[in-house]
XYZ file of C-alpha atoms in Angstrom:
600
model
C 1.484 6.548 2.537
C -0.781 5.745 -0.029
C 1.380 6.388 -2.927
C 4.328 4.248 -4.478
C 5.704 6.640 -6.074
C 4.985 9.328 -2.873
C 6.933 6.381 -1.251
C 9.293 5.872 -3.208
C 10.568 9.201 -3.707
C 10.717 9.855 -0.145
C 12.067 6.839 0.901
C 14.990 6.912 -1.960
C 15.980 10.485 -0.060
C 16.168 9.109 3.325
C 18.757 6.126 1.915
C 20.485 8.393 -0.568
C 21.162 10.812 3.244
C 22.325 7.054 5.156
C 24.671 5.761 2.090
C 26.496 9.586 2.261
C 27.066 9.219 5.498
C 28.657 6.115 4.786
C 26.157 3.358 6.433
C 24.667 0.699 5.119
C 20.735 1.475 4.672
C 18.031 -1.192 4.657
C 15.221 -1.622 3.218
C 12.093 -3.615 4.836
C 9.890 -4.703 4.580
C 10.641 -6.662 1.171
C 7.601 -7.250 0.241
C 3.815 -6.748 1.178
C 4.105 -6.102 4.822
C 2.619 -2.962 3.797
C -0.626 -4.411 2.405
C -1.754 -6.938 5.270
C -5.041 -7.550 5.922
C -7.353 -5.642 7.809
C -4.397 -2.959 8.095
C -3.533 -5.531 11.262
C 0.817 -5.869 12.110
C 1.780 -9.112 11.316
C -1.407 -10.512 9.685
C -1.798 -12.667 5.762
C -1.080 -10.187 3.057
C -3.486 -10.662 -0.279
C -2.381 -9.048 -3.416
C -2.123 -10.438 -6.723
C 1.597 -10.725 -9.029
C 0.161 -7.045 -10.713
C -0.759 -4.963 -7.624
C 2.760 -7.046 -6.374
C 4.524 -5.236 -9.481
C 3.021 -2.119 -9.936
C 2.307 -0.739 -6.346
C 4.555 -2.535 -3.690
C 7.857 -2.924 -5.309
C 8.239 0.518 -7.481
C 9.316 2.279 -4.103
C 11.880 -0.914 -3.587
C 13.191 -0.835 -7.442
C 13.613 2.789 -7.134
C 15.552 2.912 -3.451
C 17.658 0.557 -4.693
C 18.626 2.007 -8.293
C 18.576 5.616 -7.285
C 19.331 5.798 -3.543
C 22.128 3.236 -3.370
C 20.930 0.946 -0.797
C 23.415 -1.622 0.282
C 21.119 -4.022 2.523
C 17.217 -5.527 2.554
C 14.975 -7.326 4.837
C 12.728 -9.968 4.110
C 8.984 -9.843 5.349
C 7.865 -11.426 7.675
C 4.081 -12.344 5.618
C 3.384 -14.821 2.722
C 2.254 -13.499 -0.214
C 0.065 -16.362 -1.926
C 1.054 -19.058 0.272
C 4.731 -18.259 -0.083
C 6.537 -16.432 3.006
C 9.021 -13.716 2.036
C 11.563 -15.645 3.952
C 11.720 -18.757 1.661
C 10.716 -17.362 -1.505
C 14.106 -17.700 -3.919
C 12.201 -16.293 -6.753
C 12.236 -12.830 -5.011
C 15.088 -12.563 -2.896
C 17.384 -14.458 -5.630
C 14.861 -14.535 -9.323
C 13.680 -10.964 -8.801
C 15.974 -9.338 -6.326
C 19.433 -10.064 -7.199
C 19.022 -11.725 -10.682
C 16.403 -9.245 -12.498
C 17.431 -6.283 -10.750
C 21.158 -6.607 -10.125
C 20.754 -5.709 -6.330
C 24.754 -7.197 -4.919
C 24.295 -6.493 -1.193
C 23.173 -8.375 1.713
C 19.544 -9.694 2.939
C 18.975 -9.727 6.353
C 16.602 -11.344 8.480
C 13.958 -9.585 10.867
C 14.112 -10.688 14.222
C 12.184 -14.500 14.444
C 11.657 -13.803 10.332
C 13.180 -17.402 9.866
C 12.368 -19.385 13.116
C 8.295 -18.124 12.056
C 8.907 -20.683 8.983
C 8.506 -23.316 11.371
C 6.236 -21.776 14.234
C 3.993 -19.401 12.348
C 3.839 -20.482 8.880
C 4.678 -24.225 8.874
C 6.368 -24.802 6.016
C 9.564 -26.046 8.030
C 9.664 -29.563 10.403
C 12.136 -28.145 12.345
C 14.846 -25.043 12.973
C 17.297 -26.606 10.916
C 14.799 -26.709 7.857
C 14.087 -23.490 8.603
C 17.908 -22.462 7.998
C 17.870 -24.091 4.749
C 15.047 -22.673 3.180
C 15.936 -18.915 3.971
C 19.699 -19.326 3.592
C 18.103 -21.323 -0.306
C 16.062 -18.352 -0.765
C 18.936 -15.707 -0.656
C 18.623 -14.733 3.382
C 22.423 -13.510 4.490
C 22.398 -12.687 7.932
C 19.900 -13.961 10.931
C 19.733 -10.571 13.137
C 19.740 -9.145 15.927
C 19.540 -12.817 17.496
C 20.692 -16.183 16.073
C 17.816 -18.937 16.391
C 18.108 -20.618 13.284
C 21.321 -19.923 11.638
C 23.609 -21.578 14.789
C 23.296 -24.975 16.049
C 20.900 -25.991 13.358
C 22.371 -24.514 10.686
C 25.701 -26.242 11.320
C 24.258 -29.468 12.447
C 22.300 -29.526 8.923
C 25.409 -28.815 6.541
C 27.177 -31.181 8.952
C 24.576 -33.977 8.472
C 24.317 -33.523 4.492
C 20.887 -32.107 4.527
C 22.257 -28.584 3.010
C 25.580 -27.959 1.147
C 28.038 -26.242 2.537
C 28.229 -23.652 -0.456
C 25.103 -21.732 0.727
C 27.114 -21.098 3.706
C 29.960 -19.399 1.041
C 27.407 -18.083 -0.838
C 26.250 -15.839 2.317
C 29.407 -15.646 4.172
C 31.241 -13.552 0.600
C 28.619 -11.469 0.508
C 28.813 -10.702 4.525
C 32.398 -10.554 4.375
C 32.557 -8.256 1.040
C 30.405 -5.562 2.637
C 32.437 -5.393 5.854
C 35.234 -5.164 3.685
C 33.706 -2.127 1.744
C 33.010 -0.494 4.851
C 36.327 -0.730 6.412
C 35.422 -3.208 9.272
C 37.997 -5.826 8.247
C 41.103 -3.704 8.194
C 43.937 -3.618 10.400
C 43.718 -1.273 13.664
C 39.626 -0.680 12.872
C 37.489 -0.246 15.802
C 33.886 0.211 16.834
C 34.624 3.074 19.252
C 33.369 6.427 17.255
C 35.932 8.912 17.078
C 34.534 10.996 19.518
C 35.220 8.774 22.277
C 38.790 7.927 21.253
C 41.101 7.389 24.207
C 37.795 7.801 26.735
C 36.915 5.272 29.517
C 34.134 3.353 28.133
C 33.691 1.746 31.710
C 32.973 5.274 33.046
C 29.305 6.797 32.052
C 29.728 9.529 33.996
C 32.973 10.444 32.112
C 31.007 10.187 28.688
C 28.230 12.142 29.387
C 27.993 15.067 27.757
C 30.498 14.735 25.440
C 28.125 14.141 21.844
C 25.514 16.654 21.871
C 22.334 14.843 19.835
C 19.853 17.683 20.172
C 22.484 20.693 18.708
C 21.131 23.613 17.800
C 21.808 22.840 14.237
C 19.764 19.829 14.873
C 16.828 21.196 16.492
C 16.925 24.300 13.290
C 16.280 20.737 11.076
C 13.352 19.748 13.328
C 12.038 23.032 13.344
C 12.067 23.107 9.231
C 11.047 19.542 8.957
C 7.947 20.027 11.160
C 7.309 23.578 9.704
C 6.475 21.946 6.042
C 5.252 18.901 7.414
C 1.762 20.193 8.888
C -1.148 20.267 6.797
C -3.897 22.589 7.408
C -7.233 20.679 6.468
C -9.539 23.721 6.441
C -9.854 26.962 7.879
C -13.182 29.150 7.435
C -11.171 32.569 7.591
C -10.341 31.931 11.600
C -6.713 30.820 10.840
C -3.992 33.013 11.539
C -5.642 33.336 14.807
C -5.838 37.664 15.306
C -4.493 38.289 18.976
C -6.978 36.638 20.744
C -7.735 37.280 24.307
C -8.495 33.783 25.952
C -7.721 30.701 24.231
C -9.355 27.175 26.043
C -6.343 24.572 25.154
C -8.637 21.893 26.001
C -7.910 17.744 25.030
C -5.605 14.726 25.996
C -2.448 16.121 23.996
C -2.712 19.437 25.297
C -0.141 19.491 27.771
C 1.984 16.523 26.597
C 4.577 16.879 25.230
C 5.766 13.697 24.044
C 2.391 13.849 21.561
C 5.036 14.927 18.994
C 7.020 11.355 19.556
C 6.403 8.335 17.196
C 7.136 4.367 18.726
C 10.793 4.107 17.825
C 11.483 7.380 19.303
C 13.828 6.469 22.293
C 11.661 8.596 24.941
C 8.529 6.214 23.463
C 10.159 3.198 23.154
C 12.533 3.209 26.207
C 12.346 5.883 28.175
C 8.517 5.029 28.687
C 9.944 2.332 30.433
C 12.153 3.959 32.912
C 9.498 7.111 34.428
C 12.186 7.943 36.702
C 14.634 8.725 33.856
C 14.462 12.731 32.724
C 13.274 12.441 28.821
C 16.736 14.536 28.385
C 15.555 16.799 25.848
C 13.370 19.822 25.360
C 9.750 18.837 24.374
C 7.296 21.892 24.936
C 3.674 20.775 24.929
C 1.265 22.415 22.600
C 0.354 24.244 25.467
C 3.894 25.905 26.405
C 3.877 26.356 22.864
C 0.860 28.518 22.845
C 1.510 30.426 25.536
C 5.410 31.130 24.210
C 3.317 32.591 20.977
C 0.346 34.494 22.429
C 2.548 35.977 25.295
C -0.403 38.085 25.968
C -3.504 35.789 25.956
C -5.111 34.292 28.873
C -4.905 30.277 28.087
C -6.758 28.175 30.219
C -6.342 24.299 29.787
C -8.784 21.476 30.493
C -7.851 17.715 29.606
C -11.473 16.542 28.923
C -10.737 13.260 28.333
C -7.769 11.044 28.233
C -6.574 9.411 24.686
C -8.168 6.097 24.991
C -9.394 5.605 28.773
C -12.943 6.644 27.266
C -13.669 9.150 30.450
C -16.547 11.402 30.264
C -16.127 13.078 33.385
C -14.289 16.081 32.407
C -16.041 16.893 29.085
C -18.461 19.408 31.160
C -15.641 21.195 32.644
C -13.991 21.510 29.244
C -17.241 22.528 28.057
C -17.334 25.279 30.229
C -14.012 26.168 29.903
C -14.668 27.065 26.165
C -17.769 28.889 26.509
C -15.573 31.267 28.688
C -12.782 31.989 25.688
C -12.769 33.554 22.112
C -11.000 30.988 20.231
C -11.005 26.934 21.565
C -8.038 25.051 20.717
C -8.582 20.993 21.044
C -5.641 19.343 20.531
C -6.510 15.059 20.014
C -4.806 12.210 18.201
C -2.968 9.153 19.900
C -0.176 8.176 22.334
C 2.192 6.115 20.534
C 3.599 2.681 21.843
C 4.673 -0.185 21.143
C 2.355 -3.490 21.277
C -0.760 -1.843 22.451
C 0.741 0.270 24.860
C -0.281 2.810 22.704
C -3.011 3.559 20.548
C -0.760 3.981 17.495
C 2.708 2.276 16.568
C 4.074 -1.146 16.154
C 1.671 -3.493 17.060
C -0.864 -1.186 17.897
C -3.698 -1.672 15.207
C -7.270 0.149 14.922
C -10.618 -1.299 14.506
C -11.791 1.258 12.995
C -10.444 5.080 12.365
C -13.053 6.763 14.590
C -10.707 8.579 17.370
C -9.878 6.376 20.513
C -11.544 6.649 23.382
C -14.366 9.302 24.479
C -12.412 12.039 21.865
C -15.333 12.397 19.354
C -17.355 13.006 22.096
C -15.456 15.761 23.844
C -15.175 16.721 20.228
C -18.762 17.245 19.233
C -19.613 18.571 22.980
C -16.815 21.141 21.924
C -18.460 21.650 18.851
C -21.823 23.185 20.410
C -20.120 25.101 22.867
C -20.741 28.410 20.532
C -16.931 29.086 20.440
C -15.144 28.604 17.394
C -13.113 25.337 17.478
C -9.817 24.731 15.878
C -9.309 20.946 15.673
C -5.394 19.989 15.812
C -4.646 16.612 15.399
C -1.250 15.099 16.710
C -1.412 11.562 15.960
C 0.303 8.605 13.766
C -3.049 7.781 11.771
C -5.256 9.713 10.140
C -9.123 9.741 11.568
C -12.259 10.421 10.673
C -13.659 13.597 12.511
C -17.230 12.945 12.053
C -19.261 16.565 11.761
C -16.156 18.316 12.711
C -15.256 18.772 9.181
C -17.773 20.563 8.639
C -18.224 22.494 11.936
C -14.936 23.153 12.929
C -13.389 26.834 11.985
C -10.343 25.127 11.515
C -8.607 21.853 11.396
C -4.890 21.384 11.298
C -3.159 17.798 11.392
C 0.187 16.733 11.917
C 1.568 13.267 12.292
C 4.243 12.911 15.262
C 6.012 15.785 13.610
C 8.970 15.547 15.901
C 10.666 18.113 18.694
C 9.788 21.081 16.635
C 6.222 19.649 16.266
C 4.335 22.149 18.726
C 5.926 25.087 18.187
C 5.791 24.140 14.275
C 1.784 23.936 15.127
C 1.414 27.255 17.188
C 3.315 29.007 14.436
C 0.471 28.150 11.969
C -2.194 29.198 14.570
C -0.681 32.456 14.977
C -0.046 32.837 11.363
C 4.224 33.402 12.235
C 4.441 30.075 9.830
C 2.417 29.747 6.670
C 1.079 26.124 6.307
C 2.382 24.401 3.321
C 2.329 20.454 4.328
C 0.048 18.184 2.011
C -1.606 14.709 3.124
C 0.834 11.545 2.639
C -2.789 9.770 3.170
C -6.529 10.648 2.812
C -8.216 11.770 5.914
C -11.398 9.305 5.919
C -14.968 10.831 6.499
C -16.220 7.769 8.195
C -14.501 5.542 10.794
C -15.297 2.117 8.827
C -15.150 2.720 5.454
C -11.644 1.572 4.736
C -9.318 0.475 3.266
C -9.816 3.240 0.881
C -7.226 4.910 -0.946
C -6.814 7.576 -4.030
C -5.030 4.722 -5.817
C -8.178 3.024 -6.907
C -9.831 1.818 -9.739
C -13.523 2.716 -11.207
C -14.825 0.342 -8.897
C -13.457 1.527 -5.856
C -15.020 5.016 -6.432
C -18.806 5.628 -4.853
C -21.724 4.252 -6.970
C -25.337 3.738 -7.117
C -24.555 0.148 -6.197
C -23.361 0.106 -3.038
C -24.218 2.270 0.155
C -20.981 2.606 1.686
C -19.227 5.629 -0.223
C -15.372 5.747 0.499
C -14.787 9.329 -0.722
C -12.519 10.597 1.506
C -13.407 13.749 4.020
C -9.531 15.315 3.136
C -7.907 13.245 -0.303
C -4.416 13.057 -1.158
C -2.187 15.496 -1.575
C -4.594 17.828 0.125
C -3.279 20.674 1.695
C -3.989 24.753 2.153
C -2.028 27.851 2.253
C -2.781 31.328 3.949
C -3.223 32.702 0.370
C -4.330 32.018 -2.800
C -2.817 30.627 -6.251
C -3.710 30.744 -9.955
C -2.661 28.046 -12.745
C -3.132 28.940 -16.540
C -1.303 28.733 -19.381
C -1.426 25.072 -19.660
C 0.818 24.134 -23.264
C 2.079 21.156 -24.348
C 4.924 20.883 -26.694
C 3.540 18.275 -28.868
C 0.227 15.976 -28.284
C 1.473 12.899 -29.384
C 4.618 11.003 -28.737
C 6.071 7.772 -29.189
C 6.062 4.684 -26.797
C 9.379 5.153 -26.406
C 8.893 9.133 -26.405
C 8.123 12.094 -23.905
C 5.845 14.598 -23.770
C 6.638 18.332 -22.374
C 3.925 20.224 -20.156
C 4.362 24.036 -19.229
C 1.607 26.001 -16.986
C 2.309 29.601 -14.630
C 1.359 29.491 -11.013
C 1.067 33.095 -9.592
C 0.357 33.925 -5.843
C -2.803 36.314 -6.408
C -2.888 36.443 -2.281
C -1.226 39.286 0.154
C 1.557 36.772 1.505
C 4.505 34.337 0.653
C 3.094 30.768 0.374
C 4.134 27.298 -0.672
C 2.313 25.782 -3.569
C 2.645 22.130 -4.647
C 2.254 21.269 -7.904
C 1.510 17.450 -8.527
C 0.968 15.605 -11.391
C -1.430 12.656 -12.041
C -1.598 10.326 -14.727
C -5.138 9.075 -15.900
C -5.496 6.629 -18.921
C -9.035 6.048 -19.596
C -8.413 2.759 -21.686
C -5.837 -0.060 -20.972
C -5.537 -3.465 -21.971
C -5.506 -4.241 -17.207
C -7.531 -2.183 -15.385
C -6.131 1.687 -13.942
C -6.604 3.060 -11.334
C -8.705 6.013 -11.930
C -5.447 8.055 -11.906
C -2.011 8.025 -9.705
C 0.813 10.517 -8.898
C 3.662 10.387 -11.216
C 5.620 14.067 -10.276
C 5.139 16.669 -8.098
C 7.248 20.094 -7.357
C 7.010 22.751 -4.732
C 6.973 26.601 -5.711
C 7.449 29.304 -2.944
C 6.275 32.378 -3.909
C 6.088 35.893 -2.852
C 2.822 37.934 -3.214
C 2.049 38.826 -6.982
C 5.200 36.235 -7.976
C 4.293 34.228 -10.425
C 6.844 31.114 -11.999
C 6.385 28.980 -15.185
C 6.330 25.597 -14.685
C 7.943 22.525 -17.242
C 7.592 19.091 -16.552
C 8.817 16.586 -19.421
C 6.668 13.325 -19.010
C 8.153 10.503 -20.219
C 5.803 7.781 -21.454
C 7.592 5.151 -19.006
C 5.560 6.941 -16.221
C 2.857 4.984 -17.912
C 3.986 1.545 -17.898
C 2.213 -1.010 -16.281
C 1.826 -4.973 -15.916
C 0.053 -6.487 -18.526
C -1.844 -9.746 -19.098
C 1.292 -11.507 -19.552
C 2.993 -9.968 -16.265
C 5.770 -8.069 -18.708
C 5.670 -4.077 -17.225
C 4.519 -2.460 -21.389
C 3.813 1.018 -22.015
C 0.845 1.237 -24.283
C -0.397 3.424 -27.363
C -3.218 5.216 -26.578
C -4.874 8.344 -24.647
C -3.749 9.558 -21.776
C -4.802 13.006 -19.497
C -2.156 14.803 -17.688
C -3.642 16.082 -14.547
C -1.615 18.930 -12.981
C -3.145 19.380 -9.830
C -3.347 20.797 -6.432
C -4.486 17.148 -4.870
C -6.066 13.879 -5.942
C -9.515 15.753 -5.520
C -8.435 19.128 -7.414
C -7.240 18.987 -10.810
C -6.661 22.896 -11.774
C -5.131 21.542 -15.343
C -5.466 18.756 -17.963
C -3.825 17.839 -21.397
C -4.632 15.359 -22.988
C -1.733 13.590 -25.130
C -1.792 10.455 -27.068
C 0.936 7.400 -26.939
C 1.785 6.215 -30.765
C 3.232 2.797 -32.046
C 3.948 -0.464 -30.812
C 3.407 -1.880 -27.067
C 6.594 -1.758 -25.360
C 8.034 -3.751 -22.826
C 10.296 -2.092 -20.131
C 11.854 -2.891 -17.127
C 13.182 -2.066 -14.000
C 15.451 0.530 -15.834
C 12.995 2.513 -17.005
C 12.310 6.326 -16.671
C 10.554 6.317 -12.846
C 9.915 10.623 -12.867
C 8.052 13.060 -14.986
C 11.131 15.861 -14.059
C 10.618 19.370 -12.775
C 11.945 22.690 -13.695
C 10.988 26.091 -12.516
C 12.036 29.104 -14.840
């Protein structure tokens, strides 16, 4: 995402669901993996202490203080020179001494072994050992490299002290101890196969059902909300048509839904002979399952990445035969460029892989209406389909309930309420460029490249229409130390239930540091029936507009600031403006992290 706080809040859900369920959640990559260079896996990270503090460790602070997590994993990068691995001042100074964080810190992988063979700061394994165990590193995992042989052989020698090897093992041994793992008659076999023959597969299978009904009803929600509709000139809900081309490379794949890690991705891709095990309709069985009475006629076009032109004519023609075209692009995840998104897969440049854009465009001036639907793990720039295309609807690996999720929209069965995690870019090499910017990251006079994005943040659209007003503050000015109180009505003034998200940006026009122009501090969502109208509160508190000064202490400062309530980054349908009063104030990792919600 582009967010921290987007980030944050999301990320604090999905630990605060793993603690209740009583396991111990990690959190990686701690910190900057997220910021590399050139957006490549694995590669330098460059960020200063202040972009450090106030946009790569707020989602860390806040998983930690609010969701409970138990467990954190080093980086594998340097930031500055120093890798994550061997830096005490933030898995010991920062980590465990500022923030009060009493859990364990695990390795990733070769994280300690790369101290010697990637970042040279280590003569040998054993030195390597030392510095991460120094640092506040736990546990070497899932393979020991480092913290074996060497290890021992280095306490044994006198080169470390033997209470580093306490230090670790107490906090180890505490957690197992918290979790049950150390007590008499424990063991690792899950209830469910109590008294089975572990020795027998056959006799196990079938036993656990992981794709339950109740499951797949989650999947079906989650991928419901989760897929944005871009634009839509009136096309969308499709009305009954008659022939539909399904034309692209994700067409009739179903695994397009799938990210990396998902096991059919990253295993199964491995073993072709293996049944993937589970029901994954492809867009196109998806289609046909919700026009039962259109004539759908499919054409691949072109593959994902093999750049082949030789089917675009067929596709061509294919669409010049139907009322509506449906091209349904994106990416195949892998792992490691198997794929053209996922781990180790990285992009030059955010134009679509392969010969897409051109099966696109030849798409484009077929005469048929297109509707552009994106199933990929990045977003891409679509060249002059953002203008030209009736529709466009994107959806990032949204999962086993992905394509029906997707045909629901189309037909109109599922109103669209999903907003962008990231900006949709309108050309291929103009990043990185993100909402969270500064004056000088916006598009000026003084440069020719202009990174306004084709689709900003937080961008979304309904099948009907919503009105703010009645914007009030309770008071305009408010302590440092203070809050301010915000109330505005959203009615739906369209002929159908929708989902509206209400989001909240903070913009403070002068600081002692430079702002970004503005970034999200709260957002809600509101479903509403036709004519339904809610009022909206959200109390502010001036924390929300801390930062890290001059003197790297996080202050809240006296001054203007404009509350932007607001449909996205790019449409702000409200503004107050409300002043700070009194001294700077210094806060910390305690503070206030949410402007809070309530819907009367």
């Amino acid at each position: 995402g582009e967010d921290p706080y987007l980030v944050g809040t999301i990320g604090t859900a999905y630990v605060q669901g793993l603690e209740s369920a009583g396991i111990v959640a990690t959190l990686k990559h701690f910190v900057g993996y997220s910021a590399s260079r050139a957006g490549r896996n694995l590669a330098p990270t460059s960020v200063g202490p202040r972009e450090r503090a106030d946009v790569l460790l707020p989602p860390f602070e806040m998983a930690i203080r609010e969701g409970g997590a138990r467990s954190v994993m080093h980086a594998y990068t340097d930031i500055d020179g120093i890798p994550s691995a061997a830096d005490e001042q933030l898995l010991t100074g920062l980590l465990r001494d500022t923030w009060g964080f009493d859990g364990t810190v695990v390795a990733d992988y070769f994280g300690i072994a790369f101290l010697k063979t990637l970042h040279g700061i280590a003569g040998d394994f054993a030195d390597a050992a030392g510095a991460a165990l120094t640092a506040g590193v736990d546990i070497e995992l899932p393979t020991v490299k480092t913290f074996g042989a060497p290890l021992a052989d280095a306490v044994a020698e006198g080169r470390l002290p033997e209470s580093l090897i306490d230090r670790a093992l107490r906090r180890v041994l505490t957690q197992k101890a918290d979790l049950g793992l150390l007590d008499p008659g424990w063991s690792p076999v899950p209830p469910a196969f109590a008294g089975a023959d572990l020795d027998d597969p056959d006799a196990l299978r079938g036993t656990i059902d992981l794709d339950s009904p109740a499951n797949r009803e989650l999947a079906r929600e989650i991928a419901e909300k989760a897929v944005v509709l871009l634009a839509n000139d009136g096309t969308l809900p499709l009305a009954a048509p008659r022939r539909i081309a399904l034309v692209g490379p994700n067409a009739a794949e179903g695994t397009a839904v799938l990210g990396c890690y998902s096991f059919p991705q990253h295993v199964g891709v491995q073993h072709p002979e293996i049944p993937v095990g589970i029901e994954l309709p492809s867009l196109g069985e998806s289609l046909a399952a919700e026009f039962p009475d259109a004539e759908i006629t499919v054409a691949r076009g072109t593959g994902v990445d093999d750049g082949d032109l030789s089917g675009i004519a067929e596709a061509v023609d294919t669409a010049r035969d139907a009322d509506i075209v449906v091209v349904a692009l994106g990416d195949r995840a892998g792992l490691f460029g198997r794929g053209t998104s996922g781990e180790g897969c990285d992009a030059e440049s955010l134009a679509l892989p392969g010969a897409q854009q051109e099966l696109l465009d030849a798409l484009l001036d077929s005469g048929t209406p297109v509707v552009t639907v994106l199933l990929a793990g990045r977003p891409y720039a679509l060249g002059r389909a953002v203008e030209d295309s009736a529709a466009i609807v994107q959806s990032f690996f949204p999962g086993v309930g992905g394509t029906r999720a997707i045909a629901g929209v189309l037909s109109g069965r599922t109103a669209p309420s999903g907003r962008l995690p990231v900006s949709v870019p309108r050309g291929p090499g103009s990043q990185p460029a993100t909402y969270l910017g500064a004056r000088l990251a916006q598009a000026s006079e003084v440069s020719n490249i202009d990174p306004t994005p084709a689709f900003g943040f937080g961008h979304g659209l309904t099948y009907t229409t919503f009105a703010w007003s009645d914007l009030t503050v309770d008071t305009e000015q408010a302590p440092t130390d203070g809050e301010f109180t915000a109330s505005l009505t959203v009615r739906n003034t369209g002929e159908r239930s929708g989902t509206e998200v209400v989001q909240l940006y903070l913009h403070d026009p002068v600081a002692s540091v430079v702002q970004p122009v503005q970034r999200l501090v709260g957002y809600t969502r509101l479903e509403l029936a036709p004519g339904e109208s809610r009022r909206v509160r959200v109390t502010v508190p001036a924390d929300v507009a801390s930062f890290t000064g001059r003197d790297g202490r996080r202050i809240v400062e006296p001054g203007d600031l404009e509350l932007r309530l607001a449909a996205s980054s790019t449409d702000a349908r409200l503004t107050a403006t409300v002043t700070l009063t009194g001294p700077v104030r210094e806060v910390d990792h305690t503070r206030r992290f949410h402007a809070e919600f309530s819907v009367e």
